[in-house]
C-alpha positions as CSV (number, residue, x, y, z in Angstrom):
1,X,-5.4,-44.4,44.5
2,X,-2.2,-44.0,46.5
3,X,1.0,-43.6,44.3
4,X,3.8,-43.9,46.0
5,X,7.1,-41.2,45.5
6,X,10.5,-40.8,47.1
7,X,12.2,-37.2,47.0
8,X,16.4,-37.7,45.7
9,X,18.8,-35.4,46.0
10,X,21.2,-36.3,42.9
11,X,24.6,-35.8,42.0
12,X,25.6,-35.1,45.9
13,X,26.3,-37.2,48.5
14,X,24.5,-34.7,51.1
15,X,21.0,-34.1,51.8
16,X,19.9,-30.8,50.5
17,X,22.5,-30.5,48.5
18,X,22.8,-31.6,44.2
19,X,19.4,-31.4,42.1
20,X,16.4,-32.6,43.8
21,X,13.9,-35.3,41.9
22,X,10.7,-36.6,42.7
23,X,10.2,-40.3,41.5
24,X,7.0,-41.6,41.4
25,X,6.7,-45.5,41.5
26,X,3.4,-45.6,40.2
27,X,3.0,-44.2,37.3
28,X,0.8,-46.4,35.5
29,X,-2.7,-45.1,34.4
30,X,-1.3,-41.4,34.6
31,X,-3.0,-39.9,31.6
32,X,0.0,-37.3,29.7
33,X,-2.0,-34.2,31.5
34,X,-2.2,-35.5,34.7
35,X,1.7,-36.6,34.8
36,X,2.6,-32.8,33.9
37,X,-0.1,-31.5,36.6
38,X,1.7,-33.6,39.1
39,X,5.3,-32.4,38.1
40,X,4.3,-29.1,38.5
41,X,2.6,-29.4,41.4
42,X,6.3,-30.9,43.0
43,X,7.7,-27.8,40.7
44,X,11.4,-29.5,40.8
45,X,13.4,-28.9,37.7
46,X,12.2,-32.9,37.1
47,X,9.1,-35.4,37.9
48,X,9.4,-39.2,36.9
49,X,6.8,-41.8,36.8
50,X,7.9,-45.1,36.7
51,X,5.7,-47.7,34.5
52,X,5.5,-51.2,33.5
53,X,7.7,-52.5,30.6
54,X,7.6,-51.1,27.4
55,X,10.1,-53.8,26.6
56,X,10.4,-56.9,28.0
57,X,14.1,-57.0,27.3
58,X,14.3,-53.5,29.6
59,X,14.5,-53.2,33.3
60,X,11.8,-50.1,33.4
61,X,9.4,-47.4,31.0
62,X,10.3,-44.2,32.9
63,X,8.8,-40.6,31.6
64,X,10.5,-37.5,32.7
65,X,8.6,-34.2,33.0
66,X,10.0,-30.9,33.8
67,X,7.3,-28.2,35.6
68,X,6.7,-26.9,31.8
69,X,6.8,-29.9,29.3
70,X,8.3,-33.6,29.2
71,X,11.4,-34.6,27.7
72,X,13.1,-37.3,25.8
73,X,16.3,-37.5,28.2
74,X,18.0,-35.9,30.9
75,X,20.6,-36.6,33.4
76,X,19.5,-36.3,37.2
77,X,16.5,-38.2,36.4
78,X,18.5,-41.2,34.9
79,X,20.7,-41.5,38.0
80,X,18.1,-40.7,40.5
81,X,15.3,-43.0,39.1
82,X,18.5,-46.2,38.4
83,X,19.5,-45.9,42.2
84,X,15.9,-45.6,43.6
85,X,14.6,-48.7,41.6
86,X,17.6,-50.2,43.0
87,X,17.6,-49.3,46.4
88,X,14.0,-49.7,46.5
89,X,14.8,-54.0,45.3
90,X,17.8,-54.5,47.0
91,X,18.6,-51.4,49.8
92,X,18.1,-53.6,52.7
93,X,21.1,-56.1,52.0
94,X,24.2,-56.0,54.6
95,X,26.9,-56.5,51.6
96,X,27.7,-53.6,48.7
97,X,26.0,-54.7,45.4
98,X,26.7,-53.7,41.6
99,X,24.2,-54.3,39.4
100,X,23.2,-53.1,35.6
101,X,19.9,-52.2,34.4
102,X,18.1,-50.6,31.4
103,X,15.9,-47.8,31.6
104,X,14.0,-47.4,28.8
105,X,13.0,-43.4,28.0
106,X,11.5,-41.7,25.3
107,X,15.0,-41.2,23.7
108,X,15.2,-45.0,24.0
109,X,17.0,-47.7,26.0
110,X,19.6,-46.1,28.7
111,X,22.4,-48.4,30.1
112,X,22.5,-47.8,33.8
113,X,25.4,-49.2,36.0
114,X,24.4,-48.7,40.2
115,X,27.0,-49.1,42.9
116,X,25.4,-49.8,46.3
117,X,27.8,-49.9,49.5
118,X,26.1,-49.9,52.9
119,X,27.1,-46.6,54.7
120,X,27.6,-44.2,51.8
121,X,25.6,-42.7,48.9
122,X,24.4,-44.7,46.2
123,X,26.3,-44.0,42.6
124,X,24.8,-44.8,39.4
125,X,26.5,-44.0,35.6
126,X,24.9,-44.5,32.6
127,X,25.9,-44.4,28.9
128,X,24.7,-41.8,26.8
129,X,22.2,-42.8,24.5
130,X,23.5,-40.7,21.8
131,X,26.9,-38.8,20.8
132,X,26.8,-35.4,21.2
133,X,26.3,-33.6,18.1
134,X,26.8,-29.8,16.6
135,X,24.1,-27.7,15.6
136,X,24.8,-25.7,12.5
137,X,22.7,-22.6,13.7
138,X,23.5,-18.5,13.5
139,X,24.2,-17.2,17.0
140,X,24.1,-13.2,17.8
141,X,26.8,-13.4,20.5
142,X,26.0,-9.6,21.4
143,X,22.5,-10.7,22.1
144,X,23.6,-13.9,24.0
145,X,26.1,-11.3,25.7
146,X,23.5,-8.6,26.8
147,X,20.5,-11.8,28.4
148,X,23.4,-12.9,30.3
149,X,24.2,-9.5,31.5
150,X,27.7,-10.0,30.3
151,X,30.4,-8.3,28.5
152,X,30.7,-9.6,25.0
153,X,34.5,-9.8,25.6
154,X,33.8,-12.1,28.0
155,X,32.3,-14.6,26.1
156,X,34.6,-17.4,24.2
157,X,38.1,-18.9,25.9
158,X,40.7,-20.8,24.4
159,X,39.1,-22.3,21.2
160,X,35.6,-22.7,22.5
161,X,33.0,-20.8,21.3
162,X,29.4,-21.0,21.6
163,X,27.2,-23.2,20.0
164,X,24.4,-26.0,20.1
165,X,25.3,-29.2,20.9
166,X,23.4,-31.9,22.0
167,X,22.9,-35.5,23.0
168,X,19.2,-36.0,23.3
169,X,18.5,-32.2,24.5
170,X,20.0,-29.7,23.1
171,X,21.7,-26.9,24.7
172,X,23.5,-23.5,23.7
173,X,26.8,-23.5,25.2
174,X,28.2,-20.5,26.1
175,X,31.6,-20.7,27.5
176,X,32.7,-17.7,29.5
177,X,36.5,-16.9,30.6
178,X,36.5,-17.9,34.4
179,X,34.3,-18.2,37.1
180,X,33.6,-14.5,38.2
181,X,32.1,-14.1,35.0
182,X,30.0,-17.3,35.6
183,X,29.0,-16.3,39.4
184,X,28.6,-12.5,38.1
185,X,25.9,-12.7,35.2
186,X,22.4,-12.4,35.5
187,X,20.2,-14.1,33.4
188,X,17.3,-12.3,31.3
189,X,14.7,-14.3,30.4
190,X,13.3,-12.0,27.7
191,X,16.0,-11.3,26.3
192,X,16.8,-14.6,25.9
193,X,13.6,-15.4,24.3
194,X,14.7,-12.5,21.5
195,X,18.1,-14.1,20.7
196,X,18.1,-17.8,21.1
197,X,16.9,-20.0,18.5
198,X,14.5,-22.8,17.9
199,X,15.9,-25.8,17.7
200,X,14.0,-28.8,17.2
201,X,10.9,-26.3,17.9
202,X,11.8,-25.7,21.3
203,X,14.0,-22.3,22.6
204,X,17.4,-23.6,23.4
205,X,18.4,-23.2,27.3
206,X,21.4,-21.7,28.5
207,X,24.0,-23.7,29.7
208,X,27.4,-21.7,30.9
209,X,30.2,-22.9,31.6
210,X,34.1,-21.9,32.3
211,X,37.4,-24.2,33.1
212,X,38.4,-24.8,36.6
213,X,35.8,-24.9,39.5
214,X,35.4,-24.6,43.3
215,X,35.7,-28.1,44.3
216,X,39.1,-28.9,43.3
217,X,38.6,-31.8,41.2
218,X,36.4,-29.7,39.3
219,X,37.6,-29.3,35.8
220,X,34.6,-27.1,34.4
221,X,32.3,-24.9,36.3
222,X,28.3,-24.5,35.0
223,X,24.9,-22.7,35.3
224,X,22.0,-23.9,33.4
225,X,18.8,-21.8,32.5
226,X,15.6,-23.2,30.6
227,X,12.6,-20.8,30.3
228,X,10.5,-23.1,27.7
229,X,11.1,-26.1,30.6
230,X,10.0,-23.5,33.5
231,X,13.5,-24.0,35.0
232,X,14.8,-20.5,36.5
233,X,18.1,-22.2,36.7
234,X,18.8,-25.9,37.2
235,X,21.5,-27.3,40.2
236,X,23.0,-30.1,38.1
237,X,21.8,-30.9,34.4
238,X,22.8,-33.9,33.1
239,X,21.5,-33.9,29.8
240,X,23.7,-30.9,29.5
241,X,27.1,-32.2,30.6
242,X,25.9,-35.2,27.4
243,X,25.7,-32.3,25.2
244,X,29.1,-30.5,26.6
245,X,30.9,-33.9,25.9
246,X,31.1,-33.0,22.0
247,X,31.9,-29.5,22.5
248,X,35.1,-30.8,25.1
249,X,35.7,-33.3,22.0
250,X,35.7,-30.7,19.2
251,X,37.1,-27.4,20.5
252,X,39.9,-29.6,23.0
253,X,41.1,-31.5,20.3
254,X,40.9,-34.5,22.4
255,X,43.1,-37.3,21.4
256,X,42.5,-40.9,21.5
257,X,42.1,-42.6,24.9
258,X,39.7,-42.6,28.0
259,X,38.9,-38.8,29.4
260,X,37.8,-38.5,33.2
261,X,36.2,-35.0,33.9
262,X,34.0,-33.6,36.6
263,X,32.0,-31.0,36.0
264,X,30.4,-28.8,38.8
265,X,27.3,-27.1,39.1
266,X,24.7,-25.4,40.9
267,X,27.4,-23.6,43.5
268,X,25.7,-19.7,43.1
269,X,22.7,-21.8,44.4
270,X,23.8,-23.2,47.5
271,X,23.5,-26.6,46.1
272,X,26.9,-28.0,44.8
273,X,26.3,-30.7,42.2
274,X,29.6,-32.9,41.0
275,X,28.7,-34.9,37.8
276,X,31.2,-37.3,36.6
277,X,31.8,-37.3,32.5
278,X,33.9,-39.9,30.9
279,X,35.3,-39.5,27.4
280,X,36.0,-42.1,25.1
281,X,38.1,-40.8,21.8
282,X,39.2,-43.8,19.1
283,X,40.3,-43.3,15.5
284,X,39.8,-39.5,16.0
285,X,35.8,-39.5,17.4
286,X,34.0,-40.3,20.4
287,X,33.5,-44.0,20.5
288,X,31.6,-44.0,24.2
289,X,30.8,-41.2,26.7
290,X,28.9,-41.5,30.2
291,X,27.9,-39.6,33.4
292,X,27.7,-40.5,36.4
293,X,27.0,-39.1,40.0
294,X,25.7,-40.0,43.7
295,X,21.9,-39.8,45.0
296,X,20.8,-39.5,48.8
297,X,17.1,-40.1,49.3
298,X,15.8,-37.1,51.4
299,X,12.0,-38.2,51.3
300,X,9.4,-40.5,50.5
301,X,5.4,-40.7,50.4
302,X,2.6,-41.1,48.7
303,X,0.0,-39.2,46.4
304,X,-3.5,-39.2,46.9
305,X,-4.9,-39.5,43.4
């Protein structure tokens, strides 16, 4: 049977640029084995297959697999998958269209908003699915020092410090004082194996991040690594920016009101991802938090299964 797949390139508006996905539109009938055979066979940092409704109320069932394991919720994935459903309906109108849709993922039902403007790249935002939350874990931050290849003075700025944190997926944030540090470290997988903890039965990845950026919009600057997800490191990672949100909230002190931030990644690669983060804050505590970010298709066939 032929499945058919399109190739994005997500939070970019060029062509081999951002985090690459694979969608496949027919997922249905894929057996849990074969769906992670197939993801590793593309070997991008995600593979989803689209299926039939698992609620009748939601736009789409969509699975997301890394090249190592399958996951509840992640970022690129979300925006990719939201514009290429709604490209795939509705690309070949002459007039701009907005339209909402649910996709409905392990972690449950994902508001997705998609902008479509003939001429330029699609842009889809969706609301996080669930507040970030801390981690209560010990850290050795000599050990997360020496797998980064870092300094241990060089670890922590301002008020933040690291920690787990997530939104779905969680993550150990490690901030770092500025972006030399960031560009400069080298990441040891081993090592990391030896110092991070379990959490939720999986190794926590590695998600680094400093203030300030290339681009100058930038307002954070990020490199994501995930051994257990067989990620060497990841151009643009969503899921992570969810789980950053409550660490922005909690060591920034952010005050009531609406918080735009963008937050790049995937520059020491060669492939520059921007991911818009908004931040709401009422009564003290996040009351809503998104991302968002542009897709460009670069590819599509089929699979001959």
């Amino acid at each position: 049977m032929a499945r058919n797949y399109s190739i994005y390139d997500v939070f970019t508006d060029r062509k081999l640029a951002g985090n690459p996905l694979a969608v496949v539109f027919d997922g249905d009938d894929l057996s849990d084995q074969a769906m992670q055979s197939i993801a590793a066979e593309f070997n991008l940092s995600e593979t989803v297959f689209v299926q039939k409704f698992g609620n009748s109320a939601h736009a789409t069932r969509i699975r997301i697999f890394t090249p190592a394991r399958e996951l509840p919720f992640a970022g690129h994935p979300t925006v990719g998958t939201a514009i290429a459903l709604a490209e795939q309906a509705y690309g070949d109108q002459d007039g701009g269209l907005d339209l909402v849709s649910v996709l409905e993922e392990n972690v449950g039902p994902v508001r997705c908003a998609v902008r479509l403007r003939p001429g330029e790249a699609s842009f889809a935002e969706f609301d996080l699915p669930r507040t970030s939350n801390r981690y209560d874990l010990p850290l050795d931050r000599q050990g997360i020092a020496d797998a980064l290849s870092l300094k241990v003075t060089a670890i922590g700025f301002e008020n933040h410090v690291p920690a787990i944190w997530g939104a779905g997926v969680p993550f150990l944030l490690v901030p770092v004082h500025d972006i030399a540090a960031v560009e400069s470290l080298e990441f040891d997988p081993q090592l990391w194996e030896r110092t991070a903890p379990l959490c939720e039965g999986r190794l926590t990845p590695a998600y680094v991040y400093c203030r300030g950026g290339v681009h100058h919009a930038a307002k954070f600057h990020a490199r994501m690594f995930s051994p257990d997800m067989g990620i060497t490191e990841d151009p643009a990672t969503g899921s992570a920016v969810a789980a950053l949100s409550g660490a922005i909230w909690h060591f920034d002190g952010l005050p009531d009101g609406h918080h735009p931030l963008m937050v790049e990644q995937g520059v020491e690669m060669g492939r520059s991802s921007h991911i818009h983060l908004h931040i709401d804050v009422k009564d003290g505590a996040i009351s809503r938090a998104r991302i968002g970010g542009q897709a460009v298709r670069l590819a599509t066939g089929s699979l001959d299964l």
